[in-house]
Amino acid sequence: MTPFERYQHMLNGEPVDIYPRTPILMQYAAEHIGSNYGAFASDHRVLVEANIACAKDFDFDQVSCISDPYRETSGFGAEIKYHENGVPECVTPPLADLDEIEDLEELTIPQTENSVRMKDRVDAIKAYKKQLGETYSILGWVEGPAALAGDLRGLTDFLMDLIDEPEYSAQLLDICTDTSIQFALEQIKAGADTIGIGDAICSQISPTSYDELIWSRQKRLVDAIRSAGASVRLHICGQTQHLWPKLKELDINIFDCDHMVDLQLARATFPPKVVLAGNLDPVGDIRNGTPDEIKAKLNHCIDLVGTQFMVNAGCEIPSGTPKENVVALCEPITPR
């Protein structure tokens, strides 16, 4: 099987030769080719070179366009500061002072072709498609409604708005959803077969706020991606079990499980068709563990989940991870 065939078979519930390997790499990938995080996040050519090198050197099944949370935020005018050895920084949340509904009515949703950083991600997908064809799955990426709202407003203000200003929050979340939809559709048009949705802040939101304000917007985003013919990978860092009663109703294909999530409970909660990915501790298991420990914990994950599974850590593979540990993570495992 080619990596793409293996990946698609898993999504379709069909037999695969080995479990697909879909780890998230950013700074690690940049350093693997002798570059740095700042170059990786600011230049799609570095991102593409790093991902392809890692996919071939470690035998991954997917290349990714994820780099940082601020692609869409920059489209709203945010200044992004790059760091060689750290995540890009949003200098000032662009909507920090827009705290009235009337302020939001003046906003214009950024168009991908007019935003340097949004266009750079689309250019990465086009480069992947040109260099790899149909050999690998190509993962596009958007910020989820809550994550983008938090990036635009500032996390503290956004979390307070959910409680104190629900009407304002609803309007902001609608703007964020519309932005993510058009950005996702541009990436699908460029050749992405899957769109990852990063909505990390949701792990810090109460079930009530999630059910009343977030879920319907996530659903609209997920449904738009699925209607365009792409698969959806939902990534929410942290503990998410308090959201599952509603979250499980989303029409997603893959759910990333962070390392503190109960995998057995996840398998019992989500529909059988949903592929679970994870959930080794990126630091404790992947960076600080041994190859034998990684393989043992990975096999334990498979015992808990069964066949609908993709190999991954709970989140990004961190910088400083020994090469032999990444090799161990991606060692082929035949479904039993």
XYZ file of C-alpha atoms in Angstrom:
336
model
C 0.000 0.000 0.000
C 1.095 3.570 -0.588
C 0.845 5.887 2.433
C -2.207 7.580 0.910
C -3.950 4.287 0.209
C -3.260 3.081 3.754
C -4.612 6.308 5.206
C -7.774 6.265 3.106
C -8.427 2.593 3.808
C -8.302 3.303 7.521
C -10.757 6.188 7.175
C -13.092 3.960 5.163
C -12.961 1.129 7.677
C -11.188 -1.124 5.181
C -8.252 -3.487 5.889
C -4.764 -1.977 6.031
C -1.342 -3.607 5.993
C -0.112 -1.541 8.969
C -1.553 1.234 11.123
C -1.078 4.676 9.503
C 1.482 6.966 11.150
C 0.328 10.618 11.353
C 2.426 12.448 13.983
C 2.439 16.241 14.202
C 5.882 17.786 13.704
C 6.838 21.443 13.575
C 10.031 22.597 15.301
C 11.313 19.009 15.270
C 10.798 18.790 11.501
C 12.542 22.112 10.904
C 15.554 21.060 12.944
C 15.648 17.685 11.194
C 16.685 19.480 7.996
C 19.009 21.921 9.760
C 16.537 24.812 9.791
C 14.608 26.526 12.599
C 11.061 27.146 13.726
C 10.925 30.742 12.505
C 11.841 29.749 8.951
C 9.438 26.788 9.088
C 6.493 29.000 10.077
C 7.235 31.880 7.727
C 8.240 30.112 4.498
C 6.193 27.269 3.029
C 9.220 25.999 1.146
C 10.975 25.166 4.426
C 7.807 23.593 5.854
C 7.366 21.405 2.775
C 11.007 20.328 2.639
C 10.981 19.451 6.345
C 7.743 17.473 6.207
C 8.749 15.500 3.138
C 12.143 14.683 4.641
C 10.526 13.436 7.865
C 7.859 11.461 5.996
C 10.537 9.643 4.027
C 13.131 9.279 6.798
C 10.665 8.049 9.436
C 8.084 6.410 7.155
C 5.055 8.623 7.893
C 1.829 8.388 5.925
C 0.881 12.072 5.909
C 2.522 15.449 5.333
C 1.128 18.471 7.123
C 0.689 22.216 6.758
C 0.386 22.997 10.463
C 2.920 25.485 11.789
C 1.279 27.764 14.374
C -2.151 29.203 15.276
C -1.773 32.626 13.680
C -2.365 32.205 9.930
C -5.945 33.494 10.036
C -5.112 35.973 12.804
C -2.573 37.626 10.522
C -5.307 37.958 7.913
C -7.122 40.241 10.349
C -4.054 42.466 10.544
C -2.123 40.984 13.470
C 1.639 41.472 13.583
C 3.364 38.106 13.895
C 6.845 37.895 15.392
C 8.952 34.855 14.511
C 11.413 33.119 16.840
C 14.130 30.702 15.823
C 13.435 28.294 18.658
C 9.867 28.976 19.660
C 6.295 29.333 18.478
C 5.521 32.495 16.459
C 4.086 35.262 18.589
C 1.029 37.431 17.989
C 2.250 40.814 19.224
C -1.230 42.212 19.978
C -4.589 40.456 19.504
C -6.178 42.445 16.657
C -9.656 42.571 18.243
C -8.518 43.289 21.792
C -10.266 46.676 21.758
C -13.333 45.676 19.739
C -15.702 44.825 22.567
C -19.024 45.956 21.081
C -21.231 44.144 18.563
C -21.193 47.287 16.432
C -17.414 46.984 16.192
C -17.684 43.464 14.790
C -20.152 44.562 12.129
C -17.364 46.595 10.544
C -15.034 43.595 10.179
C -14.210 42.092 6.809
C -13.417 38.384 6.646
C -9.864 38.034 5.269
C -9.566 36.391 1.880
C -6.817 33.843 1.473
C -5.316 35.342 -1.660
C -4.925 38.723 0.085
C -3.302 37.393 3.245
C 0.412 36.573 2.984
C 0.371 33.934 5.703
C -2.904 32.299 4.667
C -1.741 32.139 1.060
C 1.589 30.678 2.208
C -0.249 27.660 3.656
C -2.156 27.134 0.413
C 1.135 27.387 -1.475
C 2.494 24.605 0.758
C -0.356 22.326 -0.296
C 0.232 23.101 -3.955
C 3.928 22.293 -3.518
C 3.102 18.993 -1.826
C 0.721 18.105 -4.616
C 3.310 18.910 -7.261
C 6.103 16.961 -5.577
C 4.185 14.021 -4.109
C 1.096 13.596 -6.261
C -1.196 11.001 -4.663
C 1.543 9.229 -2.715
C 0.869 10.776 0.702
C -2.135 12.199 2.498
C -1.923 16.002 2.655
C -3.212 17.613 5.847
C -4.407 21.202 5.607
C -5.169 23.115 8.781
C -7.511 25.774 10.141
C -8.179 27.222 13.552
C -11.507 26.181 15.011
C -14.101 28.857 15.864
C -13.162 29.098 19.543
C -9.408 29.011 18.968
C -9.551 31.747 16.352
C -11.827 33.886 18.519
C -9.343 33.508 21.377
C -6.447 34.442 19.107
C -8.292 37.530 17.863
C -9.632 38.778 21.193
C -6.968 37.478 23.558
C -7.685 34.335 25.543
C -8.686 35.998 28.817
C -11.103 38.427 27.157
C -12.594 35.650 25.027
C -13.224 33.374 28.002
C -14.817 36.240 29.910
C -16.934 37.192 26.873
C -18.424 33.694 26.759
C -19.948 34.298 30.184
C -20.496 38.060 30.285
C -21.242 38.846 26.623
C -22.826 35.785 24.968
C -24.375 37.774 22.091
C -21.038 39.393 21.287
C -19.348 35.994 21.542
C -21.871 34.426 19.196
C -21.286 37.079 16.548
C -17.505 36.828 16.856
C -17.691 33.028 16.638
C -19.786 33.309 13.470
C -17.131 35.543 11.894
C -14.432 33.078 12.912
C -16.410 30.150 11.507
C -16.904 31.904 8.176
C -13.183 32.681 8.046
C -12.185 29.090 8.771
C -14.634 27.730 6.200
C -13.325 29.837 3.337
C -9.717 29.093 4.350
C -10.443 25.364 4.505
C -12.132 25.387 1.105
C -9.120 27.104 -0.471
C -6.850 24.420 0.958
C -9.102 21.638 -0.333
C -9.142 23.276 -3.752
C -5.317 23.316 -3.681
C -5.158 19.567 -2.991
C -5.573 18.847 0.730
C -7.501 15.611 1.291
C -7.911 16.261 5.021
C -8.366 19.437 7.039
C -7.219 19.512 10.628
C -9.234 21.730 12.945
C -7.267 23.014 15.929
C -9.593 24.188 18.700
C -7.378 23.794 21.746
C -9.069 26.399 23.938
C -12.184 24.220 24.069
C -10.574 22.051 26.738
C -10.790 25.099 29.027
C -14.452 25.828 28.274
C -17.398 24.558 30.315
C -19.839 22.059 28.795
C -22.574 24.708 28.962
C -20.615 27.309 26.986
C -19.441 24.632 24.550
C -22.953 23.311 23.938
C -24.563 26.738 23.640
C -21.925 28.704 21.724
C -19.199 26.513 20.243
C -20.649 23.209 19.063
C -22.997 24.568 16.382
C -20.146 26.598 14.855
C -17.817 23.609 14.872
C -20.571 21.603 13.217
C -20.992 24.198 10.477
C -17.233 24.131 9.817
C -17.022 20.328 9.852
C -20.038 19.981 7.565
C -18.617 22.496 5.075
C -15.340 20.579 4.876
C -17.084 17.238 4.488
C -19.399 18.652 1.807
C -16.328 19.788 -0.128
C -15.105 16.181 -0.231
C -12.360 16.298 2.399
C -11.939 14.443 5.681
C -11.796 16.172 9.075
C -9.254 15.668 11.843
C -10.262 17.401 15.093
C -7.443 18.335 17.449
C -8.196 19.713 20.912
C -5.242 19.730 23.281
C -5.815 18.751 26.882
C -8.592 16.936 28.688
C -11.765 16.942 26.591
C -13.956 14.277 28.169
C -16.345 16.856 29.647
C -17.249 17.873 26.072
C -17.785 14.413 24.589
C -21.558 14.138 25.178
C -22.035 16.793 22.475
C -18.707 16.651 20.623
C -19.270 13.018 19.631
C -22.132 14.151 17.366
C -19.774 15.991 14.975
C -19.255 14.275 11.610
C -15.484 14.026 12.023
C -13.230 11.298 10.622
C -10.350 11.461 13.104
C -10.217 12.575 16.721
C -6.808 13.334 18.223
C -6.636 12.155 21.837
C -4.187 13.946 24.099
C -2.194 11.854 26.560
C -4.469 12.490 29.570
C -7.544 11.213 27.709
C -8.975 7.788 28.562
C -8.611 5.948 25.234
C -10.860 3.082 26.246
C -13.602 5.516 27.189
C -13.052 7.426 23.941
C -13.544 4.259 21.920
C -16.743 3.491 23.825
C -18.012 7.063 23.343
C -17.293 7.981 19.734
C -19.015 6.300 16.772
C -17.138 3.220 15.530
C -16.302 4.913 12.212
C -14.293 7.661 13.959
C -10.571 6.899 13.907
C -8.788 7.671 17.168
C -5.218 8.994 17.004
C -2.811 9.121 19.912
C -2.237 9.198 22.710
C 1.320 8.871 23.997
C 2.656 11.696 26.163
C 4.804 13.823 23.798
C 7.340 14.626 26.508
C 7.103 11.839 29.061
C 6.832 9.007 26.535
C 8.222 10.257 23.216
C 11.036 12.630 24.165
C 12.050 11.126 27.508
C 11.159 7.467 27.010
C 13.094 4.620 25.438
C 12.257 2.929 22.119
C 11.099 -0.201 23.925
C 8.858 1.812 26.249
C 7.357 3.683 23.303
C 6.556 0.479 21.430
C 5.021 -1.109 24.528
C 2.796 1.904 25.246
C 1.772 2.142 21.611
C 0.722 -1.490 21.582
C -1.261 -0.847 24.763
C -3.106 1.977 22.980
C -3.975 -0.396 20.157
C -5.249 -2.961 22.657
C -7.631 -0.324 24.026
C -8.842 1.052 20.690
C -8.772 -1.808 18.187
C -8.601 -1.374 14.430
C -9.792 2.234 13.928
C -6.521 3.775 15.037
C -3.693 5.992 13.777
C -0.287 6.209 15.403
C 0.374 9.565 17.010
C 1.449 11.265 20.195
C -1.103 13.296 22.113
C 0.230 16.444 20.463
C 3.347 17.718 18.650
C 6.572 15.701 18.756
C 8.831 18.036 20.768
C 12.210 19.400 19.847
C 15.007 17.372 21.363
C 13.348 13.999 20.860
C 15.987 11.357 20.079
C 15.842 10.125 16.506
C 15.586 6.519 17.645
C 12.417 7.377 19.581
C 10.682 8.744 16.479
C 11.812 5.633 14.596
C 10.261 3.495 17.345
C 6.997 5.433 17.209
C 6.704 4.799 13.491
C 7.812 1.171 13.420
C 5.183 -0.716 11.372
C 2.487 -2.492 13.370
C 0.162 -4.937 11.621
C -3.453 -4.881 12.843
C -4.244 -7.978 14.820
